[in-house]
mmCIF file of C-alpha atoms and ligand atoms in Angstrom:
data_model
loop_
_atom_site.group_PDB
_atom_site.id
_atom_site.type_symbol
_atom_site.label_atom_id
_atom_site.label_comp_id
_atom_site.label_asym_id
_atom_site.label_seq_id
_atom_site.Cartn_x
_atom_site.Cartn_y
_atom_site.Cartn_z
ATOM 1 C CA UNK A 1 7.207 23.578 -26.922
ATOM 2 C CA UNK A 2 7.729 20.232 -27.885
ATOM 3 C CA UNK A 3 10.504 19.611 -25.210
ATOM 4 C CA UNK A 4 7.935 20.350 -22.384
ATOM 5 C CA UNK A 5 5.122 17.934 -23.884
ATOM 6 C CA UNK A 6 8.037 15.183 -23.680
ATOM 7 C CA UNK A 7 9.315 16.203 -20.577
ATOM 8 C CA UNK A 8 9.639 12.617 -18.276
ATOM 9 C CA UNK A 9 8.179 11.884 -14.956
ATOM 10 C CA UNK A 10 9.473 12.374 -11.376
ATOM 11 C CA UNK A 11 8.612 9.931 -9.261
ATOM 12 C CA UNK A 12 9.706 9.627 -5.243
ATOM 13 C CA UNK A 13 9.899 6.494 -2.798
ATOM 14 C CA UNK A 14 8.949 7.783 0.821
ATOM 15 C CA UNK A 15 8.807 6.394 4.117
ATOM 16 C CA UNK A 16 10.701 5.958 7.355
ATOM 17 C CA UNK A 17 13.343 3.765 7.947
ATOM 18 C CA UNK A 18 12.677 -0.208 7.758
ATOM 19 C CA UNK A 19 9.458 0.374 5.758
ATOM 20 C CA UNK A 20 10.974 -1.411 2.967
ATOM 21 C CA UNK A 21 10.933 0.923 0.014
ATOM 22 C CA UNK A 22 14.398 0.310 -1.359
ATOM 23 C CA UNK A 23 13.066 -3.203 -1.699
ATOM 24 C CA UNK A 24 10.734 -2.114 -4.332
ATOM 25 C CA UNK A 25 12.484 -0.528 -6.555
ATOM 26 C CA UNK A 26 13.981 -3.043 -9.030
ATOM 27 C CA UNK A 27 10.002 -3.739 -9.495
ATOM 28 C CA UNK A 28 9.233 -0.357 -10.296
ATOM 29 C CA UNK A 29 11.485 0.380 -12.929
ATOM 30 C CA UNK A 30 10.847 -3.208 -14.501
ATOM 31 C CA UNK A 31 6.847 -1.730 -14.836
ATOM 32 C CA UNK A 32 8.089 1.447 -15.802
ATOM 33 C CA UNK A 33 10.403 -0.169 -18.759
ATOM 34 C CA UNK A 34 7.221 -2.248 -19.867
ATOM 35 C CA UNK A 35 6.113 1.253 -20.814
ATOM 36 C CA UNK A 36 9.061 1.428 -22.847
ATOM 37 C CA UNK A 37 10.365 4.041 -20.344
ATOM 38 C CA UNK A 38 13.937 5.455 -19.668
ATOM 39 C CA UNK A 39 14.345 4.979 -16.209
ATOM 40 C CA UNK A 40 17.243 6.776 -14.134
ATOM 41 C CA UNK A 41 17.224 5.743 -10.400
ATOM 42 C CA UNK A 42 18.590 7.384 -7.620
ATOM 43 C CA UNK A 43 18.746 8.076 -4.448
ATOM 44 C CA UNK A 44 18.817 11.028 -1.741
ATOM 45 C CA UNK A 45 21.046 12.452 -0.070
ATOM 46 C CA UNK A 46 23.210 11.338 -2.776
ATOM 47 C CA UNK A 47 23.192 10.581 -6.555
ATOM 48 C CA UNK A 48 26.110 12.378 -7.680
ATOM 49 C CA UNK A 49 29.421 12.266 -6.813
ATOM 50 C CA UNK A 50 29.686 14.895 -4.223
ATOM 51 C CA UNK A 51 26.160 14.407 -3.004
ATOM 52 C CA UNK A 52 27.121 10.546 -1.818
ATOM 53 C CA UNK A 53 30.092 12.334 -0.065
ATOM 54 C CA UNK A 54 27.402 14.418 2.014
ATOM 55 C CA UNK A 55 25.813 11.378 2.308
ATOM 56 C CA UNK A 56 28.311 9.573 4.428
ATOM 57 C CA UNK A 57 28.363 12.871 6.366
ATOM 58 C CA UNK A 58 25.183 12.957 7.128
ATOM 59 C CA UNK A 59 24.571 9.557 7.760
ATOM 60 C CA UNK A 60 27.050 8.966 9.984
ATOM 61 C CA UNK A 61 27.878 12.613 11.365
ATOM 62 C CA UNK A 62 26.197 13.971 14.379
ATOM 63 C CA UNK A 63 25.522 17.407 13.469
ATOM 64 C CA UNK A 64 23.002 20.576 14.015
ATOM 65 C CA UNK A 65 19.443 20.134 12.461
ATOM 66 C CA UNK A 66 19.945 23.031 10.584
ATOM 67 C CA UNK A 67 23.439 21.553 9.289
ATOM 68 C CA UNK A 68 22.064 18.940 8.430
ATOM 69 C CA UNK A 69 18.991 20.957 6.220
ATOM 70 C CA UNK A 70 21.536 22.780 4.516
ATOM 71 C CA UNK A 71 23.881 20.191 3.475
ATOM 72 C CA UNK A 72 20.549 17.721 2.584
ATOM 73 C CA UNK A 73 19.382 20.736 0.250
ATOM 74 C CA UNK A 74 23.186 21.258 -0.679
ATOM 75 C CA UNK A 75 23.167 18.051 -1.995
ATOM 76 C CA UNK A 76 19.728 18.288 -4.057
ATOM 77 C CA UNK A 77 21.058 21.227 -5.655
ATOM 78 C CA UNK A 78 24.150 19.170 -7.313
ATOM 79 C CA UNK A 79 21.432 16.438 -7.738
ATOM 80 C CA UNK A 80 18.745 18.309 -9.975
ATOM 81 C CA UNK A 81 21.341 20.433 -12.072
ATOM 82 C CA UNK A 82 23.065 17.122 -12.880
ATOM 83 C CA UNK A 83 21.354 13.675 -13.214
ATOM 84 C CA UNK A 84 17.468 15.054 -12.381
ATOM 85 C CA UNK A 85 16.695 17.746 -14.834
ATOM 86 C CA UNK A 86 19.154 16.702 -17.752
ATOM 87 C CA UNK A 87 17.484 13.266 -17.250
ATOM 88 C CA UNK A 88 13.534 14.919 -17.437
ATOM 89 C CA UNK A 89 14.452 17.126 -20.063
ATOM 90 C CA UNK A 90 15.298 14.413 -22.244
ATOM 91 C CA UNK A 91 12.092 12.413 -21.725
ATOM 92 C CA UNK A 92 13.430 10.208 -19.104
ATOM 93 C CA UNK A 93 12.000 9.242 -15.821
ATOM 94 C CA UNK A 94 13.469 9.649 -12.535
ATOM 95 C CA UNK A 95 12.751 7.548 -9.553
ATOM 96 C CA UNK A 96 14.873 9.184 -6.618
ATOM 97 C CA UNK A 97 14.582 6.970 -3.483
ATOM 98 C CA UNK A 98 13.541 9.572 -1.369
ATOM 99 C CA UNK A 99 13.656 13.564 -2.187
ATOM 100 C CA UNK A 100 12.497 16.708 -0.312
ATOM 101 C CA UNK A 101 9.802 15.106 1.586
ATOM 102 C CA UNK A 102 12.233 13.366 3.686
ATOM 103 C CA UNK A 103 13.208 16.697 4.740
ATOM 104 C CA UNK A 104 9.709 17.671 5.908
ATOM 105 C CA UNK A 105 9.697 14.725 7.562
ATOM 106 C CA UNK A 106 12.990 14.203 9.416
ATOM 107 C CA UNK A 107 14.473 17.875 9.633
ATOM 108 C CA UNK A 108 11.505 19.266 10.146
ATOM 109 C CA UNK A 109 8.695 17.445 12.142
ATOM 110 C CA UNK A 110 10.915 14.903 13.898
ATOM 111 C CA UNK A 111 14.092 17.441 14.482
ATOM 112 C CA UNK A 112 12.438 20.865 15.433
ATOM 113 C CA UNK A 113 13.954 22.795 11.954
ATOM 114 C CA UNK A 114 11.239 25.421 11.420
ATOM 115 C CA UNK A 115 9.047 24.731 8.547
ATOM 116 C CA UNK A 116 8.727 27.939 6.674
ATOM 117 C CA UNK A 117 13.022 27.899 6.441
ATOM 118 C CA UNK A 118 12.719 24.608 4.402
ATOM 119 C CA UNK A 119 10.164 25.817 2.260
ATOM 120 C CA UNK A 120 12.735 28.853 1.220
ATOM 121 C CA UNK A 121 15.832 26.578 0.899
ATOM 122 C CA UNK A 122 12.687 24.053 -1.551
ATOM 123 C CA UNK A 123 11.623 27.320 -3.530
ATOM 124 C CA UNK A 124 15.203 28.178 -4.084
ATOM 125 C CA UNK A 125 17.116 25.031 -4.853
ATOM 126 C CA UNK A 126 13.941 23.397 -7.182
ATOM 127 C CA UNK A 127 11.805 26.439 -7.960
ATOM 128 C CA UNK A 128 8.899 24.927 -9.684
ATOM 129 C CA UNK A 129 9.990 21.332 -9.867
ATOM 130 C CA UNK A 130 8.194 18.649 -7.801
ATOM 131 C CA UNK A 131 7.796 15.349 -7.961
ATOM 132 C CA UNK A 132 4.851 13.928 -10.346
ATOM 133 C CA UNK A 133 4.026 10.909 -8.307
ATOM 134 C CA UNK A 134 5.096 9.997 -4.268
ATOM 135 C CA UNK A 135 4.706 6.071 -3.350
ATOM 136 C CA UNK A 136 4.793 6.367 0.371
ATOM 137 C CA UNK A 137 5.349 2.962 2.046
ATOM 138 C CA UNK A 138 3.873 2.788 5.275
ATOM 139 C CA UNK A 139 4.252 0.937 8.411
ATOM 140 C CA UNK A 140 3.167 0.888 12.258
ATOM 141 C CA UNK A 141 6.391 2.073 14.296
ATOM 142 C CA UNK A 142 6.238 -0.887 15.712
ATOM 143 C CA UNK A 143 7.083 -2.764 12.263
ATOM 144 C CA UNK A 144 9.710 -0.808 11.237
ATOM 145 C CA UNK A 145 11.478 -0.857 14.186
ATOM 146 C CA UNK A 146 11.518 -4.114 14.656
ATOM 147 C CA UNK A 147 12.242 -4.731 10.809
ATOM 148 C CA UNK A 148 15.701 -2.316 11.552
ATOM 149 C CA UNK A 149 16.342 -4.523 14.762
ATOM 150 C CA UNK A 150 16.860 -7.791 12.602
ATOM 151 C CA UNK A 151 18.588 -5.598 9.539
ATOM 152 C CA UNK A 152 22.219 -4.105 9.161
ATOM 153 C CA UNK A 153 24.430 -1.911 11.113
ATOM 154 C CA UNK A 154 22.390 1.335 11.860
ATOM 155 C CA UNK A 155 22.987 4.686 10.551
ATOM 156 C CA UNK A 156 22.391 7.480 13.193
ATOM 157 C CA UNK A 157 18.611 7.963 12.120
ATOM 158 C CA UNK A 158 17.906 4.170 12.322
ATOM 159 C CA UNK A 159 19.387 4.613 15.869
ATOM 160 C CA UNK A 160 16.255 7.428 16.798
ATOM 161 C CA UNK A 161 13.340 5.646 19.219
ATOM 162 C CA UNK A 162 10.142 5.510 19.468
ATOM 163 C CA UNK A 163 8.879 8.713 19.517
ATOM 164 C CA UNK A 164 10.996 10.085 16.681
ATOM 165 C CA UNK A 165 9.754 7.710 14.295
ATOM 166 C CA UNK A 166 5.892 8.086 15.735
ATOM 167 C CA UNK A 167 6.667 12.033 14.556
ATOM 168 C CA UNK A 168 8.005 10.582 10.708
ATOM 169 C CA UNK A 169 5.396 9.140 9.967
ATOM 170 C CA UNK A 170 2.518 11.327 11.354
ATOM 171 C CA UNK A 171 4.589 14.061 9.303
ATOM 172 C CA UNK A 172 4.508 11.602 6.143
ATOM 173 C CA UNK A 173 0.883 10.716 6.430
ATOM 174 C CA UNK A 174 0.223 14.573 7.106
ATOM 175 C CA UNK A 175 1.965 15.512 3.872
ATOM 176 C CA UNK A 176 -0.323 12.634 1.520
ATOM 177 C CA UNK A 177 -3.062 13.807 3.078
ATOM 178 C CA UNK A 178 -2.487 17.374 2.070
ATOM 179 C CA UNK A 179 -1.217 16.336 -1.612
ATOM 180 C CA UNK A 180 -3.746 13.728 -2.623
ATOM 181 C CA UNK A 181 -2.903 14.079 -6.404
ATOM 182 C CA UNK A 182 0.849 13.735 -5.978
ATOM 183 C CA UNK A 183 1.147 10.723 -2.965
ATOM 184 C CA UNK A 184 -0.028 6.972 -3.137
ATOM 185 C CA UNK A 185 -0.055 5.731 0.093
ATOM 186 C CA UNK A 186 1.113 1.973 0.563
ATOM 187 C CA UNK A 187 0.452 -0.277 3.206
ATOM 188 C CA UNK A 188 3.534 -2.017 3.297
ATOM 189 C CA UNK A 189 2.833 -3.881 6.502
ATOM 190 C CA UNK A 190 1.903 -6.551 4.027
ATOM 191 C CA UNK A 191 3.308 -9.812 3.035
ATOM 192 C CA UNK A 192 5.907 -8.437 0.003
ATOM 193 C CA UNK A 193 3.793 -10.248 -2.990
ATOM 194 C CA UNK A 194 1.414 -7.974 -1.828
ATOM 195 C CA UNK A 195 3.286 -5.130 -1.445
ATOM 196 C CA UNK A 196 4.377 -5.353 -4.704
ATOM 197 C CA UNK A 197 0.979 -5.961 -6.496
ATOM 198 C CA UNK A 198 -0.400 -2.846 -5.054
ATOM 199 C CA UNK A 199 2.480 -0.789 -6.181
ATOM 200 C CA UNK A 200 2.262 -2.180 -9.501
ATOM 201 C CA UNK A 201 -1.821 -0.485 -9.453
ATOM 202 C CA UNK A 202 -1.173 2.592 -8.150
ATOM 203 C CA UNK A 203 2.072 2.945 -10.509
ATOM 204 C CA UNK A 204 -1.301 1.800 -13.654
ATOM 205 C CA UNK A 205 -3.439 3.903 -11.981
ATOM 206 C CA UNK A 206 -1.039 7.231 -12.396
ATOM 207 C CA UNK A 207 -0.620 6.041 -15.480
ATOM 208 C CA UNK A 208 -3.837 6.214 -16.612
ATOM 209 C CA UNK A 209 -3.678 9.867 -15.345
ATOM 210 C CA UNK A 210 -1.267 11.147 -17.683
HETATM 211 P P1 TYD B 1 17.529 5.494 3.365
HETATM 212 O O1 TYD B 1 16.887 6.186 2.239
HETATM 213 O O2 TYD B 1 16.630 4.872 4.358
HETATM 214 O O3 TYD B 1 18.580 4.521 2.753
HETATM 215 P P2 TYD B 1 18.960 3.059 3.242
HETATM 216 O O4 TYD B 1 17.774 2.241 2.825
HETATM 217 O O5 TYD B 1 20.215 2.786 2.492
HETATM 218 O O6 TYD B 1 19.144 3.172 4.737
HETATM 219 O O7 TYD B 1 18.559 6.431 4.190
HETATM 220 C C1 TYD B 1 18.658 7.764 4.068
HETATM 221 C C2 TYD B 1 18.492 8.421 5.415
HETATM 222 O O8 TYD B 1 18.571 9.830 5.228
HETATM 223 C C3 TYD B 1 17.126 8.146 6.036
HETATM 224 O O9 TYD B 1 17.299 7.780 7.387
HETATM 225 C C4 TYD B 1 16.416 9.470 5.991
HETATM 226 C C5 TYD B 1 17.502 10.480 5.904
HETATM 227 N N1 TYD B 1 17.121 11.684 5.156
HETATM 228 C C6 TYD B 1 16.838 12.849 5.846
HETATM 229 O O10 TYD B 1 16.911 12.855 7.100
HETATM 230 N N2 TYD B 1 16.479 13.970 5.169
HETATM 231 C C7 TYD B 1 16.417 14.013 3.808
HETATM 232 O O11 TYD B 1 16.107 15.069 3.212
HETATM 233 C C8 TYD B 1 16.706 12.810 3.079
HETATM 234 C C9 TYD B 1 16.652 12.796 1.592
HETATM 235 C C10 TYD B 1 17.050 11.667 3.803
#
């Protein structure tokens, strides 16, 4: 009884590639800890061990979409039964740069992987677990891409055109649209001050929800 009234938060980090979410995040767990709030941060595919192995894999490995679903989910699995539930089940918050959104989004919409076999691999690798709250940084196509142009050395998805990313983030804004309770949508196309300051009121504004 009591251990599901302390149960801690899940919160996600969305968006495509160059949007700039990563940048955020040493800002969102500083608000979270001025809740007094165990934070755990991580990221997908990876967080454990063997899920940053698939990680290089996947990044870097040209593969089948459907590959590429499994091992993603694959990875989650190791990821919930050993940093994400252990970590809500003591209280603690998680803040997973990305999670199974991504998959919607990249597998699915942008890479032709049928919806309904995602939704099977979701039910049975999380069951009932979801995130609490998505932040979904947004961006014109044209922003990000040029934002990856001037960055690092790509990994294979950075390397997709046009086209692929217009399909990410029609498939993100489709999802927020459909889950108003759980997604925030930020326009980070935004000098980063101000990126920041409205992450900082929609992370007060979820917290007034709770
Ligand atoms: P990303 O989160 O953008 O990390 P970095 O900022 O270090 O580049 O990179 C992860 C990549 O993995 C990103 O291009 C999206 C992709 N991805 C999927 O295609 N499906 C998924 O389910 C997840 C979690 C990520």
């Amino acid at each position: 009884m009591t251990k599901t009234k302390n149960r801690g938060k899940f919160i996600t980090l969305e968006g495509m590639d160059g949007a700039g979410k990563s940048t955020h995040i040493p800002n969102i767990i500083a608000a979270l800890k001025r809740h007094h709030i165990e934070v755990v941060s991580t990221r997908e595919p990876g967080g454990t061990r063997l899920g940053e192995e698939l990680r290089a894999l996947l990044l870097f490995e040209s593969m089948h979409p459907e590959t590429e679903t499994l091992l993603m989910f694959a990875a989650r699995r190791e990821h919930i039964a050993t940093v994400i539930e252990p970590a809500l089940e003591r209280g603690a918050y998680v803040l997973s740069d990305r999670f199974t959104d991504a998959t919607y989004a990249y597998q699915s919409s942008a890479k032709g992987v049928a919806k309904v076999k995602i939704k099977q691999l979701e039910k049975w690798v999380q069951g009932s677990l979801q995130p609490d709250l998505t932040l979904l940084f947004d961006v014109p196509v044209e922003v990000s891409l040029k934002r990856l142009a001037d960055a690092r050395e790509p990994d294979k998805f950075e390397r997709e055109d046009a086209r692929f990313f217009e399909k990410l983030r029609d498939a993100y804004l489709s999802r927020a649209a459909e889950n108003p309770t759980r997604f925030r949508v930020i326009d980070a196309n935004q000098a980063l001050e101000k990126v920041k300051s409205e992450v900082n009121v929609k992370l007060e504004e979820f917290f007034a929800t709770i």
